Amino acid sequence: MEGKKYIMGLFKNEDQVVSTLAALKESAFKFQRVHSPFPSHKIMDALKLKKSKVGWFTLTGGILGLISGFALAVYCSLEWKLIVSGKPIISLIPFFIVGFEFTVLFAVFGNVIGLLTQARLPTSKGMEYYDPRCSGEHFGVLAACEPMQQDDLKDFFKQNGGEVKVFD
Amino acid sequence: MASNEKNTATSQKSPMGWISIILIIIGLAAFIYGVVGDHPEKAWQAYLINFLLWSAIAQGAVLFSAVMHMTKARWSGPLSALAESFAAFFPLSFVLFLILFLGRTHIFPWLHEDLHGKEVWLNIPFLFTRDGIGLLILYAIGFAYLYNALQLRADEFQNQGGFRQMIYKGWIRNNRSTEQVKKKMTTWAALYILAFTLVLSLIGYDLVMSMDPHWISTLFGGYSFVKAFYVGLGALIILAAITQIRKGKESGLKPSHFHDIGKLFFAFCLLWADFFYVQLTVIWYGNIPEETYYVIERTVMVPWSKLAWTIFIVCFIIPFVILINKKIKSKPGFMVILCSVIIIGFWFEHLLLLAPALSHGAHSLSLNISDGLITAGFFGLMVIAVSSFLKRFPGFSRTTEAGSPG
């Protein structure tokens, strides 16, 4: 976004991050993201993220797979009719195995596609606003504001006990 | 004063206790009326179905506790102690099995058939001896496991009567540390799991599959015990949900418990359907008349075909679609309804396995009110057994584990 200022608060304490996030929700500043050196449940809970949509990709993949599996088996049987001991050409009982396997396969595909798209991958830009200290011992909370509010945001992070880094 | 109040409270029967007793009396009356009436075989059929179903529920629910202990699972929390309460039905189940002997002429259609060599295995003395011994072993192991599990909280039972005093004395006498008791539990749990699979297979072969003495399926035993665990989990969820609704936070049951056991229930829903499908596929491929007639009679022919589809939808399709949802699994009230419907579905599943063999050439399901009443009687027995156990050993206090005495 043009004209916005991106400022990062760097914290050493997990609990500080949690309280900062709660305060940030109340304030006028725009929360962007958190960088954490390790996965943290406390921060995950504080972010109050919406439920991931990946499950829907998996479900769609699974249903498509079930249909495709049956369709493939039916198509093959109709193209190459092998009549064994008077059994019907299209017999759903054994086709279920193909349907089941395709359900699993397509559900996995759906899941991977969902994961990549929902995690905004693939990306060529790399991290725009990042501080290498976030791979060390710091948590980074990134927020955006109007240029005139810049000092307020800096003070906000300092009050919450963090160091401040301003991106140009 | 407080303890006095408590004693009077436990000695008085709750309304639920009275209702159960009335149900038992009604069920008993309906059963006796059926046995002395024109069609004793109908009453015995209902009796056999209920014996199999309710015993499977008790055995399967106790299996949950054993499996949780074996796998060192922590997520089950108070659910394990609740599951153990179903062991109270074991003695009743054994007595009910012995009563089955009186109805032997009505429930074994092979008695007057030429069995072509199978009479070595299928004869009344041998059948009742091996099944009786099997059940006895299973229940003895179950109680040995339970005895050790209860020792973990023996210090609560110091000034109590009866069984609790016995457990307390045993705990003092043995002077085992928590670790030692847990080790004992592990041994008994492993034996229980083993006995569960073997004995339930045996019961499945002898009391269900043998009704069609010329039909065989090697997987039938496995199918029987997977089914038993499935219904056992269903009954456990019902008990947990009722406990949660009645006691609230005191029960220690959180939505996460219901979510987790709901997932296990879902898994066994799939496994049950898988065992059914695996049998079906093999029979379909082989296409041998001795094997296929059993399936065809039950899934294609009138009057059973509609029943078969209903069971498949109620016991698999509906739970499968519903249990995909996460939120529903953690709603106790809803799970009570779902699990009850599934257990009723399994009542009919037993009917589907038994009735075509017991009443050849039937034109209708020919169910009447007495089937329902006998079932209600068995339900009353189960409620009495479980609630009187839970009154003596309230399940949810398990969270505080006792240290070693002295």
mmCIF file of C-alpha atoms in Angstrom, chain B residues 105-257:
data_model
loop_
_atom_site.group_PDB
_atom_site.id
_atom_site.type_symbol
_atom_site.label_atom_id
_atom_site.label_comp_id
_atom_site.label_asym_id
_atom_site.label_seq_id
_atom_site.Cartn_x
_atom_site.Cartn_y
_atom_site.Cartn_z
ATOM 1 C CA THR B 105 -34.178 -75.785 21.314
ATOM 2 C CA HIS B 106 -35.510 -72.464 20.032
ATOM 3 C CA ILE B 107 -32.304 -70.628 19.214
ATOM 4 C CA PHE B 108 -30.199 -73.295 17.504
ATOM 5 C CA PRO B 109 -31.841 -74.231 14.214
ATOM 6 C CA TRP B 110 -29.064 -76.769 13.527
ATOM 7 C CA LEU B 111 -30.077 -79.029 16.401
ATOM 8 C CA HIS B 112 -32.052 -81.405 14.199
ATOM 9 C CA GLU B 113 -30.070 -80.947 11.009
ATOM 10 C CA ASP B 114 -27.473 -83.126 9.378
ATOM 11 C CA LEU B 115 -24.308 -81.101 9.898
ATOM 12 C CA HIS B 116 -21.975 -83.187 7.730
ATOM 13 C CA GLY B 117 -19.206 -83.549 10.261
ATOM 14 C CA LYS B 118 -19.664 -80.204 11.955
ATOM 15 C CA GLU B 119 -21.474 -81.853 14.861
ATOM 16 C CA VAL B 120 -18.065 -82.321 16.493
ATOM 17 C CA TRP B 121 -17.990 -78.575 17.026
ATOM 18 C CA LEU B 122 -21.676 -77.702 16.986
ATOM 19 C CA ASN B 123 -23.248 -79.634 19.809
ATOM 20 C CA ILE B 124 -24.961 -78.247 22.860
ATOM 21 C CA PRO B 125 -22.675 -79.517 25.663
ATOM 22 C CA PHE B 126 -19.446 -78.441 23.953
ATOM 23 C CA LEU B 127 -20.872 -75.115 22.793
ATOM 24 C CA PHE B 128 -22.129 -74.078 26.215
ATOM 25 C CA THR B 129 -18.986 -75.301 27.959
ATOM 26 C CA ARG B 130 -16.547 -73.432 25.720
ATOM 27 C CA ASP B 131 -18.595 -70.231 25.500
ATOM 28 C CA GLY B 132 -19.272 -70.291 29.238
ATOM 29 C CA ILE B 133 -15.590 -70.772 30.045
ATOM 30 C CA GLY B 134 -14.664 -68.109 27.498
ATOM 31 C CA LEU B 135 -16.998 -65.551 29.022
ATOM 32 C CA LEU B 136 -15.876 -66.491 32.504
ATOM 33 C CA ILE B 137 -12.231 -65.902 31.569
ATOM 34 C CA LEU B 138 -13.015 -62.617 29.846
ATOM 35 C CA TYR B 139 -15.033 -61.321 32.789
ATOM 36 C CA ALA B 140 -12.502 -62.538 35.352
ATOM 37 C CA ILE B 141 -9.728 -60.684 33.518
ATOM 38 C CA GLY B 142 -11.972 -57.642 33.250
ATOM 39 C CA PHE B 143 -12.530 -57.659 36.999
ATOM 40 C CA ALA B 144 -8.848 -58.225 37.729
ATOM 41 C CA TYR B 145 -8.085 -55.148 35.632
ATOM 42 C CA LEU B 146 -10.836 -53.192 37.351
ATOM 43 C CA TYR B 147 -9.644 -54.266 40.818
ATOM 44 C CA ASN B 148 -6.186 -52.877 40.093
ATOM 45 C CA ALA B 149 -7.585 -49.735 38.482
ATOM 46 C CA LEU B 150 -9.654 -49.056 41.586
ATOM 47 C CA GLN B 151 -6.639 -49.577 43.844
ATOM 48 C CA LEU B 152 -5.249 -46.369 42.398
ATOM 49 C CA ARG B 153 -7.845 -44.487 44.406
ATOM 50 C CA ALA B 154 -8.216 -46.933 47.277
ATOM 51 C CA ASP B 155 -7.623 -44.303 49.967
ATOM 52 C CA GLU B 156 -11.072 -42.887 49.220
ATOM 53 C CA PHE B 157 -12.673 -46.157 50.270
ATOM 54 C CA GLN B 158 -11.281 -46.394 53.780
ATOM 55 C CA ASN B 159 -14.516 -46.051 55.723
ATOM 56 C CA GLN B 160 -16.850 -47.492 53.151
ATOM 57 C CA GLY B 161 -18.581 -50.848 53.126
ATOM 58 C CA GLY B 162 -18.614 -53.902 50.916
ATOM 59 C CA PHE B 163 -16.469 -53.969 47.834
ATOM 60 C CA ARG B 164 -14.826 -50.686 48.613
ATOM 61 C CA GLN B 165 -13.611 -51.990 51.958
ATOM 62 C CA MET B 166 -12.270 -55.085 50.205
ATOM 63 C CA ILE B 167 -10.351 -52.965 47.713
ATOM 64 C CA TYR B 168 -9.007 -50.771 50.504
ATOM 65 C CA LYS B 169 -7.850 -53.800 52.523
ATOM 66 C CA GLY B 170 -6.232 -55.339 49.476
ATOM 67 C CA TRP B 171 -4.412 -52.094 48.867
ATOM 68 C CA ILE B 172 -3.126 -51.935 52.444
ATOM 69 C CA ARG B 173 -2.164 -55.623 52.398
ATOM 70 C CA ASN B 174 -0.245 -55.492 49.137
ATOM 71 C CA ASN B 175 1.359 -52.150 49.939
ATOM 72 C CA ARG B 176 2.133 -51.442 46.289
ATOM 73 C CA SER B 177 3.276 -48.162 44.909
ATOM 74 C CA THR B 178 1.301 -46.450 42.152
ATOM 75 C CA GLU B 179 3.896 -47.615 39.658
ATOM 76 C CA GLN B 180 3.518 -51.251 40.683
ATOM 77 C CA VAL B 181 -0.276 -51.067 40.501
ATOM 78 C CA LYS B 182 -0.026 -49.530 37.050
ATOM 79 C CA LYS B 183 2.272 -52.311 35.936
ATOM 80 C CA LYS B 184 -0.281 -54.866 37.120
ATOM 81 C CA MET B 185 -2.964 -52.959 35.247
ATOM 82 C CA THR B 186 -0.877 -53.114 32.077
ATOM 83 C CA THR B 187 -0.615 -56.902 32.330
ATOM 84 C CA TRP B 188 -4.344 -57.326 32.881
ATOM 85 C CA ALA B 189 -5.202 -54.800 30.190
ATOM 86 C CA ALA B 190 -3.128 -56.715 27.645
ATOM 87 C CA LEU B 191 -4.800 -59.969 28.663
ATOM 88 C CA TYR B 192 -8.208 -58.335 28.490
ATOM 89 C CA ILE B 193 -7.591 -57.081 24.959
ATOM 90 C CA LEU B 194 -6.440 -60.539 23.892
ATOM 91 C CA ALA B 195 -9.350 -62.291 25.607
ATOM 92 C CA PHE B 196 -11.757 -59.738 24.141
ATOM 93 C CA THR B 197 -10.775 -60.550 20.573
ATOM 94 C CA LEU B 198 -10.744 -64.315 21.121
ATOM 95 C CA VAL B 199 -13.918 -64.641 23.190
ATOM 96 C CA LEU B 200 -15.960 -62.256 21.084
ATOM 97 C CA SER B 201 -14.862 -64.089 17.964
ATOM 98 C CA LEU B 202 -15.956 -67.333 19.580
ATOM 99 C CA ILE B 203 -19.333 -65.893 20.600
ATOM 100 C CA GLY B 204 -19.733 -64.463 17.111
ATOM 101 C CA TYR B 205 -19.088 -67.840 15.499
ATOM 102 C CA ASP B 206 -21.125 -69.879 17.951
ATOM 103 C CA LEU B 207 -24.152 -67.738 18.629
ATOM 104 C CA VAL B 208 -24.488 -65.760 15.396
ATOM 105 C CA MET B 209 -22.740 -67.420 12.471
ATOM 106 C CA SER B 210 -23.747 -70.966 13.438
ATOM 107 C CA MET B 211 -27.407 -70.061 12.924
ATOM 108 C CA ASP B 212 -26.672 -70.790 9.271
ATOM 109 C CA PRO B 213 -24.539 -73.844 9.975
ATOM 110 C CA HIS B 214 -23.454 -74.356 6.373
ATOM 111 C CA TRP B 215 -22.239 -70.816 5.859
ATOM 112 C CA ILE B 216 -18.734 -69.778 6.812
ATOM 113 C CA SER B 217 -16.802 -66.555 6.881
ATOM 114 C CA THR B 218 -13.400 -66.517 8.550
ATOM 115 C CA LEU B 219 -13.681 -62.813 9.121
ATOM 116 C CA PHE B 220 -16.902 -63.103 11.081
ATOM 117 C CA GLY B 221 -15.109 -63.164 14.433
ATOM 118 C CA GLY B 222 -13.171 -60.008 13.634
ATOM 119 C CA TYR B 223 -16.343 -58.372 12.426
ATOM 120 C CA SER B 224 -18.024 -59.255 15.740
ATOM 121 C CA PHE B 225 -15.426 -57.703 18.006
ATOM 122 C CA VAL B 226 -14.929 -54.569 15.923
ATOM 123 C CA LYS B 227 -18.681 -54.110 16.081
ATOM 124 C CA ALA B 228 -18.611 -54.645 19.848
ATOM 125 C CA PHE B 229 -16.001 -51.911 20.289
ATOM 126 C CA TYR B 230 -18.016 -49.587 18.055
ATOM 127 C CA VAL B 231 -21.221 -49.974 20.089
ATOM 128 C CA GLY B 232 -19.202 -49.925 23.323
ATOM 129 C CA LEU B 233 -17.757 -46.522 22.408
ATOM 130 C CA GLY B 234 -21.245 -45.324 21.485
ATOM 131 C CA ALA B 235 -22.597 -46.327 24.891
ATOM 132 C CA LEU B 236 -19.607 -44.725 26.613
ATOM 133 C CA ILE B 237 -20.245 -41.432 24.813
ATOM 134 C CA ILE B 238 -23.880 -41.562 25.936
ATOM 135 C CA LEU B 239 -22.843 -42.172 29.553
ATOM 136 C CA ALA B 240 -20.210 -39.410 29.418
ATOM 137 C CA ALA B 241 -22.656 -36.972 27.852
ATOM 138 C CA ILE B 242 -25.324 -37.684 30.477
ATOM 139 C CA THR B 243 -22.735 -37.306 33.249
ATOM 140 C CA GLN B 244 -21.607 -34.012 31.755
ATOM 141 C CA ILE B 245 -25.153 -32.701 31.393
ATOM 142 C CA ARG B 246 -26.100 -33.682 34.946
ATOM 143 C CA LYS B 247 -22.911 -32.775 36.809
ATOM 144 C CA GLY B 248 -21.525 -29.997 34.628
ATOM 145 C CA LYS B 249 -17.967 -28.927 35.418
ATOM 146 C CA GLU B 250 -17.747 -31.294 38.394
ATOM 147 C CA SER B 251 -17.580 -34.207 35.964
ATOM 148 C CA GLY B 252 -14.242 -32.986 34.630
ATOM 149 C CA LEU B 253 -15.407 -33.643 31.083
ATOM 150 C CA LYS B 254 -14.431 -30.942 28.633
ATOM 151 C CA PRO B 255 -15.538 -30.436 25.024
ATOM 152 C CA SER B 256 -12.084 -31.686 23.987
ATOM 153 C CA HIS B 257 -12.823 -35.073 25.601
#
